[in-house]
JSON list of C-alpha atoms in Angstrom, two decimals:
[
{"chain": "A", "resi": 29, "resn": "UNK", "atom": "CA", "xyz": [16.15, -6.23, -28.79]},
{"chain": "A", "resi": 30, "resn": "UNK", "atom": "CA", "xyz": [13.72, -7.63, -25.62]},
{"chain": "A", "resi": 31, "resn": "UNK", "atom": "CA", "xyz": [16.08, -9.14, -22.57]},
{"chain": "A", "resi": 32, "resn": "UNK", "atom": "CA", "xyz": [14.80, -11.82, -20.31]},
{"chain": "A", "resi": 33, "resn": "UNK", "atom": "CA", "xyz": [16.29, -12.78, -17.04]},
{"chain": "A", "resi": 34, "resn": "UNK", "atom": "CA", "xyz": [16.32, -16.66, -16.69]},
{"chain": "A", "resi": 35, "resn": "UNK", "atom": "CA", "xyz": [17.31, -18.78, -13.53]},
{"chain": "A", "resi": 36, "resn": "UNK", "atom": "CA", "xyz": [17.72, -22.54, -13.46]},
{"chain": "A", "resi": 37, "resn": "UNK", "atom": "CA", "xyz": [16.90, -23.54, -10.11]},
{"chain": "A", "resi": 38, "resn": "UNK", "atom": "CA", "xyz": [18.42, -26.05, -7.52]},
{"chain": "A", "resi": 39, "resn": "UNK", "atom": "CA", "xyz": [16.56, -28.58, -8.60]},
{"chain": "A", "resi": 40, "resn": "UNK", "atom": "CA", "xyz": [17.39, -28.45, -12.06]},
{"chain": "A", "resi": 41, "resn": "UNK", "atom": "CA", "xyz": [21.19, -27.65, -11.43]},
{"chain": "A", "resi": 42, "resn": "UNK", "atom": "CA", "xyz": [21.04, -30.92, -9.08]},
{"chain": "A", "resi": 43, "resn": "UNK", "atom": "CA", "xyz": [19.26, -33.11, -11.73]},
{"chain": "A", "resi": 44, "resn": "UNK", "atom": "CA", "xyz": [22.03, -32.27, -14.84]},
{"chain": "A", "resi": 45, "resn": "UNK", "atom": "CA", "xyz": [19.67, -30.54, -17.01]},
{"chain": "A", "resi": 46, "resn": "UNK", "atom": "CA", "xyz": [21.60, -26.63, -17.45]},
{"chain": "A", "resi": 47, "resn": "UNK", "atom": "CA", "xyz": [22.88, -28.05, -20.58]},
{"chain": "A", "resi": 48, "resn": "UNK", "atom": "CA", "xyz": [19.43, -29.33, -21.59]},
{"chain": "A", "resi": 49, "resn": "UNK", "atom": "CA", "xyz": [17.70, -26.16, -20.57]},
{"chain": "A", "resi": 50, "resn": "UNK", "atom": "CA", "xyz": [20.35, -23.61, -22.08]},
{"chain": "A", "resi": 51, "resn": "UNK", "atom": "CA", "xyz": [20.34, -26.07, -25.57]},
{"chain": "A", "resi": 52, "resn": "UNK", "atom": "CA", "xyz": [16.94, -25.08, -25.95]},
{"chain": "A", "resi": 53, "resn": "UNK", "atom": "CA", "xyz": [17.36, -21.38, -25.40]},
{"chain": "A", "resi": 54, "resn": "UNK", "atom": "CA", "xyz": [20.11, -22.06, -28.11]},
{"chain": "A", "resi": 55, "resn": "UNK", "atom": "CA", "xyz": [17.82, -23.85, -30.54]},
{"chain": "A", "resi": 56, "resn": "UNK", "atom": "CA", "xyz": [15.25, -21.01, -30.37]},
{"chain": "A", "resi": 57, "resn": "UNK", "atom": "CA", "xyz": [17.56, -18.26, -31.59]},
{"chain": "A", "resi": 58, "resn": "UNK", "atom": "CA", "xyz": [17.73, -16.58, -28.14]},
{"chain": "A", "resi": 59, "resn": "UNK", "atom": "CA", "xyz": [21.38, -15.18, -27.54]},
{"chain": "A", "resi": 60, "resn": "UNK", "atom": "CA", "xyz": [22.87, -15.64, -23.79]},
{"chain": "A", "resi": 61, "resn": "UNK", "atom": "CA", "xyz": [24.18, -12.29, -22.86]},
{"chain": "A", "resi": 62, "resn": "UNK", "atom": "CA", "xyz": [25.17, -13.57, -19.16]},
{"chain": "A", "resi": 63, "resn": "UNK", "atom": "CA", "xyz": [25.66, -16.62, -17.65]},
{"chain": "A", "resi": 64, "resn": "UNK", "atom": "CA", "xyz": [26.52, -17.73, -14.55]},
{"chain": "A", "resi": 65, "resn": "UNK", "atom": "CA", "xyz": [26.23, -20.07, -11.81]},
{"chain": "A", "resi": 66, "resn": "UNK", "atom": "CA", "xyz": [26.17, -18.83, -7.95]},
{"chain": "A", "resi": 67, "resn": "UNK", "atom": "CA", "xyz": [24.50, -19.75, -4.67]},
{"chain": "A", "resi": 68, "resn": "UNK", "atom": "CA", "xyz": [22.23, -17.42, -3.81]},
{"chain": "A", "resi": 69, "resn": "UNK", "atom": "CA", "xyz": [22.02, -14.97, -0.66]},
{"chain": "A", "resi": 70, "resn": "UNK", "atom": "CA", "xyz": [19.20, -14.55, 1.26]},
{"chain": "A", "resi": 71, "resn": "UNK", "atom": "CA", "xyz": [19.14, -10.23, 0.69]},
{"chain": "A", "resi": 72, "resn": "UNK", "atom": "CA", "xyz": [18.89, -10.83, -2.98]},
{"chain": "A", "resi": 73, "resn": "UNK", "atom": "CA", "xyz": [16.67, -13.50, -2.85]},
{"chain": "A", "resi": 74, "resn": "UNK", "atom": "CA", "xyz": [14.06, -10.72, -0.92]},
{"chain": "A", "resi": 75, "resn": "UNK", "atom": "CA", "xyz": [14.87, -8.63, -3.54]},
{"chain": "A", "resi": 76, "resn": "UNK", "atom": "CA", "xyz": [13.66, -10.59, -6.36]},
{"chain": "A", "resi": 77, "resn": "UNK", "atom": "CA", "xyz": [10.93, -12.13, -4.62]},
{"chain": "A", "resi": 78, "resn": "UNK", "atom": "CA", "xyz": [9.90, -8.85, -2.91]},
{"chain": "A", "resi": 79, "resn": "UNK", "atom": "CA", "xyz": [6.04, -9.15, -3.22]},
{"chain": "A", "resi": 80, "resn": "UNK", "atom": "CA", "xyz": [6.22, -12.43, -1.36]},
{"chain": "A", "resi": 81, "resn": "UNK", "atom": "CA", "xyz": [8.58, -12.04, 1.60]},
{"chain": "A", "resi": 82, "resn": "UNK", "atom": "CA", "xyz": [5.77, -11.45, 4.11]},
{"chain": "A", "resi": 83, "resn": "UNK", "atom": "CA", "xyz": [3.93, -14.45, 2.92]},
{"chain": "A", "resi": 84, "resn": "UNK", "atom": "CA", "xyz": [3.76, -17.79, 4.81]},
{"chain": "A", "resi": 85, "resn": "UNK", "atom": "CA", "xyz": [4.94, -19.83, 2.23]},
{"chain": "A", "resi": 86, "resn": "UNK", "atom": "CA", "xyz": [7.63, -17.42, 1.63]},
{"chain": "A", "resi": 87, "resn": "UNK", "atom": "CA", "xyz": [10.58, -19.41, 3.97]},
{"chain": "A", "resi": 88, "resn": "UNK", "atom": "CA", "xyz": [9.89, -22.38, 1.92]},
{"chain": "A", "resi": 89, "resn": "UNK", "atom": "CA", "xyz": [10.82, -20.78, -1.17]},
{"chain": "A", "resi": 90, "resn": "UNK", "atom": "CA", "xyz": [13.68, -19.16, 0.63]},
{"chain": "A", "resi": 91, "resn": "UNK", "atom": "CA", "xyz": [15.16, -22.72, 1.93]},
{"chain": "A", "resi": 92, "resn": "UNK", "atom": "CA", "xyz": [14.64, -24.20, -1.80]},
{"chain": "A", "resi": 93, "resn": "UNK", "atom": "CA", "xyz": [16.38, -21.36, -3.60]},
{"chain": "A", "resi": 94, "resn": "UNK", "atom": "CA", "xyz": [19.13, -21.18, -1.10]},
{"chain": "A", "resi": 95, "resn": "UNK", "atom": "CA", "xyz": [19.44, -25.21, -0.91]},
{"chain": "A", "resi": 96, "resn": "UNK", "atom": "CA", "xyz": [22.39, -25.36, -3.90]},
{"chain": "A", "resi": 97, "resn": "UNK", "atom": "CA", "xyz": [23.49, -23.53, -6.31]},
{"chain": "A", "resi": 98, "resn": "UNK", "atom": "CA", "xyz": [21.40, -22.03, -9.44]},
{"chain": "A", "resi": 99, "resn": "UNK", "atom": "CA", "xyz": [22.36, -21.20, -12.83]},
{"chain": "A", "resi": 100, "resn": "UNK", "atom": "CA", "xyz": [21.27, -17.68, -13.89]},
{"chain": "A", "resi": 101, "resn": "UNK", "atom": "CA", "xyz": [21.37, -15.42, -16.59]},
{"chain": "A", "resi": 102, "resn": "UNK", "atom": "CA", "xyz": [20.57, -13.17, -19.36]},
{"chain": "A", "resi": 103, "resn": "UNK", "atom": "CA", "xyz": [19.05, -13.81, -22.53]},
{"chain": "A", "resi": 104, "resn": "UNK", "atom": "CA", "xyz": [17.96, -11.29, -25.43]},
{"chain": "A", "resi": 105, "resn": "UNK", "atom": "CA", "xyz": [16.06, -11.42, -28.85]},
{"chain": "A", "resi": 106, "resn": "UNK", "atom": "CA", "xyz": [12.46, -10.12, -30.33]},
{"chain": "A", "resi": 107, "resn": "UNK", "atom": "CA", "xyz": [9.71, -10.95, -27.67]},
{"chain": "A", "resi": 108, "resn": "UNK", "atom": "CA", "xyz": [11.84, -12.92, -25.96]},
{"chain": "A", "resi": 109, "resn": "UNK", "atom": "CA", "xyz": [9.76, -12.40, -22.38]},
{"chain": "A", "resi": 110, "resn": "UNK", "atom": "CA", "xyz": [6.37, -13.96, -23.78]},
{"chain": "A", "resi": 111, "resn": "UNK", "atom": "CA", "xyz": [8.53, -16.95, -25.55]},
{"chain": "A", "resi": 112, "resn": "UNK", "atom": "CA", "xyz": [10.43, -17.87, -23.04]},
{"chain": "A", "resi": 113, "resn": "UNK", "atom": "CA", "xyz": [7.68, -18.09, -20.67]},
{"chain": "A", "resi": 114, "resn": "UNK", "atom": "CA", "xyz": [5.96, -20.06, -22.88]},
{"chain": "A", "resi": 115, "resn": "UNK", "atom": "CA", "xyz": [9.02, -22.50, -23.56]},
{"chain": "A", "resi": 116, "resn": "UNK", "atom": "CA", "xyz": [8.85, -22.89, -19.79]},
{"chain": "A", "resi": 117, "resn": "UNK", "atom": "CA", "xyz": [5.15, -24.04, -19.49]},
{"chain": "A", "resi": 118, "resn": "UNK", "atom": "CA", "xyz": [2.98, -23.38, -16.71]},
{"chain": "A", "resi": 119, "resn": "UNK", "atom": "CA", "xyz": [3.84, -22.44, -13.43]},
{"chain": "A", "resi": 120, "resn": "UNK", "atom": "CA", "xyz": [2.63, -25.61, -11.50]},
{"chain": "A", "resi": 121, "resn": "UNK", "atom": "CA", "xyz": [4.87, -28.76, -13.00]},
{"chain": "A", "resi": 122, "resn": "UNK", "atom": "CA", "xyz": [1.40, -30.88, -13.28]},
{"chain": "A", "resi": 123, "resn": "UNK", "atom": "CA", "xyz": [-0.02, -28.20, -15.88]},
{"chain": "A", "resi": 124, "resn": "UNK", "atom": "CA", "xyz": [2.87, -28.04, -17.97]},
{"chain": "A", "resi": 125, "resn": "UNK", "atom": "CA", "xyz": [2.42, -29.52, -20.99]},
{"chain": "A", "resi": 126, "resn": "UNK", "atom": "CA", "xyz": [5.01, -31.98, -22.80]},
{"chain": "A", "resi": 127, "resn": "UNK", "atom": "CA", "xyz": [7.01, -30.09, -24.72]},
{"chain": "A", "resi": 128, "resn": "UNK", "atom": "CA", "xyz": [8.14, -27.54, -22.47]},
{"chain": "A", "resi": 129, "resn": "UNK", "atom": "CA", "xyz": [10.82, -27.30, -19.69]},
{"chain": "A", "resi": 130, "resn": "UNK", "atom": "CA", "xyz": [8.94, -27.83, -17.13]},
{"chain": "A", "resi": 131, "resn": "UNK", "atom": "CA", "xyz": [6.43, -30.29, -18.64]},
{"chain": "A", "resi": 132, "resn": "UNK", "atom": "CA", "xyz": [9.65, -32.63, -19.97]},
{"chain": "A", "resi": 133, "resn": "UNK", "atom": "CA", "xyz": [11.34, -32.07, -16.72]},
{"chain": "A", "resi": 134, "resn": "UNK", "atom": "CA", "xyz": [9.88, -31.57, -13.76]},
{"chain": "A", "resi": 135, "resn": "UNK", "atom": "CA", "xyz": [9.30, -33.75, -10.94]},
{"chain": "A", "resi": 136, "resn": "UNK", "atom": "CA", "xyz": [7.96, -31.55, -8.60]},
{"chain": "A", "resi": 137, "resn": "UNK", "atom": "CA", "xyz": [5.15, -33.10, -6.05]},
{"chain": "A", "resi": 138, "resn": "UNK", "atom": "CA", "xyz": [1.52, -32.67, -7.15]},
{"chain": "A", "resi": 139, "resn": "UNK", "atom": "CA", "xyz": [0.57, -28.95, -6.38]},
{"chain": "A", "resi": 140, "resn": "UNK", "atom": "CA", "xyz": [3.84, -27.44, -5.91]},
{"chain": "A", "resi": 141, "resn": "UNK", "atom": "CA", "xyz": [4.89, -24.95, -7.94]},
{"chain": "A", "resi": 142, "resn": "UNK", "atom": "CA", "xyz": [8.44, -24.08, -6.16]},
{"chain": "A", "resi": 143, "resn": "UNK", "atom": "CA", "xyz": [10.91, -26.81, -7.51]},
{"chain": "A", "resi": 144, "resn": "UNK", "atom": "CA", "xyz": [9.92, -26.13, -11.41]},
{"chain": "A", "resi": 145, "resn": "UNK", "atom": "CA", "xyz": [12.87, -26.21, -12.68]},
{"chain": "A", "resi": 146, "resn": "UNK", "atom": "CA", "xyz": [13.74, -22.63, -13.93]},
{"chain": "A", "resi": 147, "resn": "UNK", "atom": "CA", "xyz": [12.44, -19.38, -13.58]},
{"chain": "A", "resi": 148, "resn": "UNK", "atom": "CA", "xyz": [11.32, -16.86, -16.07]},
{"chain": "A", "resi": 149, "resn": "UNK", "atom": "CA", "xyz": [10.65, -13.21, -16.13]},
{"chain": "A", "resi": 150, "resn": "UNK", "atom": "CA", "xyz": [6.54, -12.36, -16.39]},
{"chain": "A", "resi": 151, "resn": "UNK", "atom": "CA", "xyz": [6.66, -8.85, -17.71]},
{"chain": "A", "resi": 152, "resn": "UNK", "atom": "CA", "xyz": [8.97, -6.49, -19.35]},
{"chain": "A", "resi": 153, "resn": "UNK", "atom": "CA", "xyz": [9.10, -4.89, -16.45]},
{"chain": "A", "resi": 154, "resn": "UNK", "atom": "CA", "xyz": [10.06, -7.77, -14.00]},
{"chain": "A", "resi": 155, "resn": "UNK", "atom": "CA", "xyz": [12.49, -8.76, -16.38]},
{"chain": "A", "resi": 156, "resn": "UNK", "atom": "CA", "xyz": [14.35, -5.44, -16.01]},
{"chain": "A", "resi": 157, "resn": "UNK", "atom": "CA", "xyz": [13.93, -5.21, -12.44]},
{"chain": "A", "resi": 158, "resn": "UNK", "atom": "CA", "xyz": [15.62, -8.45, -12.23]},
{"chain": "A", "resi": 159, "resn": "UNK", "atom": "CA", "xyz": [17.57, -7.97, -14.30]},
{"chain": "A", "resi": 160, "resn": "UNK", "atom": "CA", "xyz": [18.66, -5.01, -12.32]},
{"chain": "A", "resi": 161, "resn": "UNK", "atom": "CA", "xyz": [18.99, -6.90, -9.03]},
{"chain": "A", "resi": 162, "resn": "UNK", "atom": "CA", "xyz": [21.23, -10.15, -10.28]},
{"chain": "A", "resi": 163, "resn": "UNK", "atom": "CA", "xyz": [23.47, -8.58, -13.03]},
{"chain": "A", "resi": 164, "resn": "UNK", "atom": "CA", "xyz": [23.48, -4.37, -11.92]},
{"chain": "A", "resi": 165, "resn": "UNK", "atom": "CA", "xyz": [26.43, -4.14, -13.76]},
{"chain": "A", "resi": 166, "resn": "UNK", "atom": "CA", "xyz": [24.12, -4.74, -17.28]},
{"chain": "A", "resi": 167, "resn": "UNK", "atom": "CA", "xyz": [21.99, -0.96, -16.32]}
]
């Protein structure tokens, strides 16, 4: 059985839409293995997003993420990486299509792809590594 990390981000925590977002993990058959809500640190936050830390635009990711709390968790079931990302949309909110999280819900300015919502795992391998950094207990 494939596991996924998910996050719902400040923006969507802010907006009332973890019930909307987790209903449609639900509906697709996905099972939550861990949920929980936090405010995130800035050493984990590095962690996770450790190909981008020595990029300009990295702060403003950092001041978004930290900004209020997230939602964050754990889901499993077959090829759960590729369908999840693809119940999330595209990255950028103005590609999305409607139909998916982000193309339903958000409201992010034209060309910014940071408040999007949630977050999904790209790979197998991400999804492990975060995985690994959030929830260490689950290795």
């Amino acid at each position: 059985m494939e596991k996924t990390f998910f996050m719902i981000k400040p923006d969507g925590v802010e907006r009332g839409l973890v019930g909307d977002v987790l209903k449609r993990i639900e509906r697709r058959g996905f099972r939550l293995e861990k949920l929980e809500m936090r405010q995130i640190d800035r050493a984990s936050l590095e962690k996770h997003y450790a190909d981008l830390v020595d990029r300009p635009f990295f702060l403003g990711i950092a001041e978004f993420m930290m900004s209020a709390p997230v939602v964050m968790g754990v889901i499993a079931g077959p090829g759960v990486v590729a369908s999840w990302r693809d119940m999330l949309g595209a990255t950028n909110p103005a590609e999305a299509a409607p139909g998916t999280i982000r193309g339903d819900f958000a409201t992010a300015p034209t060309g910014s792809i940071i408040p999007n919502i949630a977050h999904g795992s790209d790979s197998l391998e991400s999804a492990q590594r975060e995985i690994a950094i959030w929830f260490p207990e689950m290795n």
